[in-house]
Each structure stands twice: as C-alpha cells, then as structure tokens.
XYZ file of C-alpha atoms in Angstrom:
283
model
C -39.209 82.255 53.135
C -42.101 80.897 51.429
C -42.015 78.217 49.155
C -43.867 76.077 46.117
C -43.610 73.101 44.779
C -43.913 72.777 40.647
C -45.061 69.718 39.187
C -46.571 68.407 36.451
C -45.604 67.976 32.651
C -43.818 70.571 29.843
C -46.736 73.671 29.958
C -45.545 73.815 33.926
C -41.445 73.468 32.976
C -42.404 76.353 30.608
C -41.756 75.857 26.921
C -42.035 79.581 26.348
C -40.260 81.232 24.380
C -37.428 83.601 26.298
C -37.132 86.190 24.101
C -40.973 86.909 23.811
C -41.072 88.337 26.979
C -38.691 90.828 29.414
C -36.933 88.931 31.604
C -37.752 88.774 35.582
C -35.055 89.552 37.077
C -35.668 90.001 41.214
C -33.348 88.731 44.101
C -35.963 87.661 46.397
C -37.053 85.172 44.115
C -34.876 82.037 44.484
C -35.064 79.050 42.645
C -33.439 75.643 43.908
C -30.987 74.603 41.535
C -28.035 71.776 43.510
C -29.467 72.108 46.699
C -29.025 76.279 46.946
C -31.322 79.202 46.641
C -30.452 81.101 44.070
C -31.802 83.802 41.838
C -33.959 82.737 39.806
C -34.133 83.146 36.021
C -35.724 81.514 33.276
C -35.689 78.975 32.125
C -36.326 77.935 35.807
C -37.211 74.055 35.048
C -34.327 72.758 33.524
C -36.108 69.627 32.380
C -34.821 69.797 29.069
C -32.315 71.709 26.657
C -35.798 73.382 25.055
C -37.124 74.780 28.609
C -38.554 78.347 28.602
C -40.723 80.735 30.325
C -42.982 78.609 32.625
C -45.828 80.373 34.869
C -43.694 79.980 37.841
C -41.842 84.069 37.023
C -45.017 85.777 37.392
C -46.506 83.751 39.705
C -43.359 84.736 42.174
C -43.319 88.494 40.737
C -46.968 88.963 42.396
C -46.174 87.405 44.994
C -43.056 90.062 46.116
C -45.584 92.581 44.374
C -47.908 91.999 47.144
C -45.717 90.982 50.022
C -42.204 92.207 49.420
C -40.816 88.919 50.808
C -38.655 86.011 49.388
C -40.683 83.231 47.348
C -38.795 80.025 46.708
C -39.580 77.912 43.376
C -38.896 74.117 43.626
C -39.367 73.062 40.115
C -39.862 69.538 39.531
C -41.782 68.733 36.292
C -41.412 66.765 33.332
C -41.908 67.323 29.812
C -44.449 64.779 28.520
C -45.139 63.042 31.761
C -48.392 61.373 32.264
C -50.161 60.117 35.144
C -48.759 56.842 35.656
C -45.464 58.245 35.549
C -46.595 60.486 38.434
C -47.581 57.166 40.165
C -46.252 57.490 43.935
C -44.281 54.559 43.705
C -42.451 56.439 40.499
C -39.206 58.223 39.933
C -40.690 61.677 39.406
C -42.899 61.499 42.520
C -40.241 60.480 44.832
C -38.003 63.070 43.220
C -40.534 65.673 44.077
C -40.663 65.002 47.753
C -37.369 64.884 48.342
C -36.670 68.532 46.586
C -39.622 69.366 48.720
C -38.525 68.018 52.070
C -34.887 69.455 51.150
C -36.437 72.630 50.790
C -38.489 72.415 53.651
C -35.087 72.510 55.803
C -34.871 76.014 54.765
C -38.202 77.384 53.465
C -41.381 76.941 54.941
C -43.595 74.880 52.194
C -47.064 77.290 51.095
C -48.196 75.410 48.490
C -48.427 73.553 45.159
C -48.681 74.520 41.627
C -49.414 71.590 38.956
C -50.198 71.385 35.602
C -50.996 68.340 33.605
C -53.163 66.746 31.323
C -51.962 66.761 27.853
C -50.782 63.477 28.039
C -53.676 61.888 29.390
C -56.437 63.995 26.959
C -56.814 60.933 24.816
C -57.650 57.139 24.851
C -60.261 57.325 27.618
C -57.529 58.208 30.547
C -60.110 60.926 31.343
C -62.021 58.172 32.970
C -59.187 57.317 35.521
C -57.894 60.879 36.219
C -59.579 61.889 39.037
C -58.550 58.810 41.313
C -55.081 59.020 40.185
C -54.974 62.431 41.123
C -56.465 61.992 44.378
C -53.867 59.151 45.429
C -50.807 61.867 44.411
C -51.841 64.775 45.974
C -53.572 62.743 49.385
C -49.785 60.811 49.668
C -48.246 64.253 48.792
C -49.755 66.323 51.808
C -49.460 62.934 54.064
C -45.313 62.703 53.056
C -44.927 65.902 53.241
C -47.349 66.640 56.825
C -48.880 69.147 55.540
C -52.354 67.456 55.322
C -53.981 71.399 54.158
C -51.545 72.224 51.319
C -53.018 74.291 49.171
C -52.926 73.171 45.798
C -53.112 75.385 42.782
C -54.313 73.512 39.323
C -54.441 74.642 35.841
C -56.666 74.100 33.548
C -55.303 72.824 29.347
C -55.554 75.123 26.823
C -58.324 75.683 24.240
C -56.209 75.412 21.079
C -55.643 72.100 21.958
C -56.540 69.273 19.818
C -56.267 71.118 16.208
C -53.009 71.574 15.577
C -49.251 70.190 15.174
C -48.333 68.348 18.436
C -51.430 69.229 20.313
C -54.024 67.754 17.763
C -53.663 64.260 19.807
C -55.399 66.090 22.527
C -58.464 65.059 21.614
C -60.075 64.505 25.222
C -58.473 68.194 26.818
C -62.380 69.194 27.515
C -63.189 65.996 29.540
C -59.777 66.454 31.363
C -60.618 70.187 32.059
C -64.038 68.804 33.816
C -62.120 66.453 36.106
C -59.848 69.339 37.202
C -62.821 71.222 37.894
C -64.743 69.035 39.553
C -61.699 67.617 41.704
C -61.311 71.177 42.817
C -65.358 71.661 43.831
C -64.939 68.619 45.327
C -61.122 68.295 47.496
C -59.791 70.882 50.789
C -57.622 73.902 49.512
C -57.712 72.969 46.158
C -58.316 75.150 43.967
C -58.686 75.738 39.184
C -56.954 78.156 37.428
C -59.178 78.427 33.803
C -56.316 78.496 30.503
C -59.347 80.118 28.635
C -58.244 82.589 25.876
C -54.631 81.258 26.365
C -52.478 81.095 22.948
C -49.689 78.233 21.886
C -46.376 78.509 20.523
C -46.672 77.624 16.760
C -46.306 73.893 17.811
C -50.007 73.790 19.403
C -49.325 72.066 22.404
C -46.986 74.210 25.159
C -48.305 77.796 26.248
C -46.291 80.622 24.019
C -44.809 82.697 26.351
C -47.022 86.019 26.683
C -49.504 83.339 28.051
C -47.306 81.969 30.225
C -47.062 85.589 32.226
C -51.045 85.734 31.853
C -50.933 82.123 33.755
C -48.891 83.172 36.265
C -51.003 85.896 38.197
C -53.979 83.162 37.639
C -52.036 80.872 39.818
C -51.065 83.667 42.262
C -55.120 84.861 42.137
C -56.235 81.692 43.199
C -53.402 81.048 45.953
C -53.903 84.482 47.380
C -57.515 84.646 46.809
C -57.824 80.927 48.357
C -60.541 80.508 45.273
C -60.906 79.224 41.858
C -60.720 81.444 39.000
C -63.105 80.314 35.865
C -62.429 83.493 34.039
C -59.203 86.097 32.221
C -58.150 88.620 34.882
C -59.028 91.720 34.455
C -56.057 94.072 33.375
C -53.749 90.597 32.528
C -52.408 92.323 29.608
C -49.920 94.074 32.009
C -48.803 90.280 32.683
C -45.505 90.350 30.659
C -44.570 93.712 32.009
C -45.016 92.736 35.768
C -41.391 93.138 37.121
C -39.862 95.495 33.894
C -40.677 99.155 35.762
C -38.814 98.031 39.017
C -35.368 99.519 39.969
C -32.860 96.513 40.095
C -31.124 96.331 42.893
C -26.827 96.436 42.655
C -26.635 92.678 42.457
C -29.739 92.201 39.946
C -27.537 94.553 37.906
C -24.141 92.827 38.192
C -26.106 89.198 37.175
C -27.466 91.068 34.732
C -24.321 91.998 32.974
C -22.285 88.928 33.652
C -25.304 86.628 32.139
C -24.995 88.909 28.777
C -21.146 88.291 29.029
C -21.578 84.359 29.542
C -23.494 84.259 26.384
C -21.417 86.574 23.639
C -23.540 89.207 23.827
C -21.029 91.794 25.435
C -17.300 91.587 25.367
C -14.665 91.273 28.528
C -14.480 95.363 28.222
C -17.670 96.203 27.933
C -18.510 93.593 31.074
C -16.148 95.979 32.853
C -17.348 99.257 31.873
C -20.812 98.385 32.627
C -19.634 96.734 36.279
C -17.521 99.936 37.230
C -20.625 101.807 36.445
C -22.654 99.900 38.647
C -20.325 100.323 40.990
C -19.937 103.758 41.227
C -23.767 104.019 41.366
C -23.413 102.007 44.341
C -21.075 104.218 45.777
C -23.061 107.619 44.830
C-alpha cells in the first residue's frame, strides 16, 4: 500500500464543512488513527473538535480512481501552526516522523502533501520562509531515507487578507511566491495553485466544495510529477468523485452503523437496513 504524509496547518486538517459535500466512503482508503489502518472518513485530521473535509478525500479517491489500489493517509497537521512550530527540533515535527516511520512498517511511503502559510503571511516572515522550509523538508527526506520524496505544496487562497479571520493575511501573495519559487527551484517538489478557491464564511480555511477541487490538484501534480499554476479542467465534478460508485458490503454496513452512532437511525431501523445488506450479500 501506498502512503502520504499530511502536514501543515488547519486548510490541510480540513476545516470544511461535512455536510457541504457527499461523503467518501471507499475501503481501500485507510487512514491511521491508534496505530491501525482503518477506513477512512472525514473528518480525517482529528486536530481539533472543529475538523472537516480536508483535501486529503479526493486526493485518495483519484488515486483508487486511477489505480484501484489501497492509499494510506497519515494525517499530521495542526490548526494554526506556523513555521517555527514546524522547527525540526519541535513537537509537531517529531510527531510527524514517527507516524511516518510507524507507517512505513506497513505502507510503503510515496509522498508528501503540505499546506501552510497563513500563519506566516504577515510581519515580514515571508522573508525567512524559504530557508525554514528547506531545513524541514531536507531533515524530513534525510529521517525518513527517502532523500527523492516527492513533495506536493499548496498554494493560500485568494480571498485571503479581506475578511473575518483571514484579513491578518496580509503577506499570502509574497508567501505564494516563495512556494513557487521553492518548487522551480528543489528535486520532486512540486505547487498546487488555490486560484479561484472559495472560504467558509470565516475567510481563512477552504469551504468544503474547494476542498474536493484541491484534492485532484494535489493528485495532478503527484501523478503528473509537475506543478499545476492553473483550475483543472472539468473540477466541478470534484465533490461528486466517489458518489456514483457501488459500495462494497462493508462500506454499506459502516455506513449504517455511523448513522446509528449519531441518532440519525434507530436500533430497528440499524437492523432492517443490516439484514438488507445482508441478504444482498447473499443474492
């Protein structure tokens, strides 16, 4: 099984909102959650009690789409972390290796997906961002011997500094030019553009319809091993990528026992919806 390593602040936890979007429901996309693969749902990064739809679905639903093979997510970012907090001497770096190397015991490790910046698009850090982000990801690939890791990075959003908690982002366009020119510049590294991406009402985290869009960026500039400085053509199919699939038996029992976990159906309707899953298997 493939794998990928998330990290980066809240816009790569996903702050999206759940029910903006069908859900992604697929068995060969696992998530590590306690040291297990399991199927993953959203929110995947469970950084805080707000986490949503992150990039990470769709980026894993094109992936099966074109492979038909297990993807593994490995989500390790942090809502409102900047920079120095990424520091490799830091909590959240080493935290990120070791879910990496852990995962690395049973997956084989294809790559890297980060986004950040939001915290740092202010106050001159713009000046100090590319050499930070060289020391991370040059340690990263050393700790984690893989010295060509590819590494996917996103670019911030264009709403940013107008609005609510995103107007603070005043220096998003300098960032944007760092990330750019650290991809011209570094080996298998390669910009994802957030152009013509929308926020949730706050005006800092990607609403969730952009989220998808993000998603098959990422996976367009993993699989295409190139940056990608413009929309996709046809993206608008992004929040629809997995709903037209036939769930397989199990998809359908976690399916019904997540709506029963949450109120939304009662013990006997949980049954009657599990016999007749079962009884479809059995056709």
């Amino acid at each position: 099984m493939k794998s990928f390593l998330m990290i980066g602040q809240s816009n790569m936890a996903g702050r999206g909102f759940v029910q903006d979007v069908p859900p992604i429901y697929n068995e060969q996309i696992k998530m590590l959650r306690n040291g297990r693969w399991q199927m993953a749902d959203e929110p995947i990064n469970y950084d805080r009690s707000v986490s949503g739809v992150s990039l990470a679905s769709s980026f894993a639903a094109a992936w099966w789409n074109q492979h038909q093979e297990e993807i593994g997510l490995i989500p390790c970012a942090e809502g409102g972390s900047s920079m120095d907090e990424w520091a490799i001497d830091g909590i959240l770096y080493r935290h990120a290796i070791r879910e990496a190397q852990f995962a690395m015991e049973t997956s084989e490790l294809a790559g890297i997906l980060w986004h950040q910046g939001e915290s740092d698009s202010f106050g001159g850090k713009y000046q100090e961002y590319y050499q930070k982000l060289l020391t991370i990801f040059t340690q990263l690939r050393k700790d984690l011997n893989a010295p060509n890791l590819p590494i996917i990075i996103g670019g911030l959003g264009d709403y940013l500094g107008q609005s609510g908690f995103g107007a603070m982002c005043t220096e998003y366009k300098e960032i944007n030019e760092v990330l750019r020119r650290f991809a011209l510049n570094e080996e298998n590294c390669y910009f994802v553009t957030a152009e013509n991406l929308t926020a949730n009402p706050d005006g800092i985290h990607i609403n969730a319809i952009s989220q998808r869009k993000f998603g098959l960026r990422y996976f367009a500039a993993f699989d295409q091993m190139q940056d990608i400085l413009i929309p996709l053509e046809n993206e608008e199919r992004a929040p629809k990528i997995d709903e037209n699939r036939e769930r397989t038996i199990n998809e359908k029992i976690y399916m019904i026992s997540y709506d029963f976990a949450l109120g939304k159906i009662d013990y006997e309707d949980f049954i009657a919806k599990f016999q007749v899953i079962q009884a479809s298997a059995e056709a």
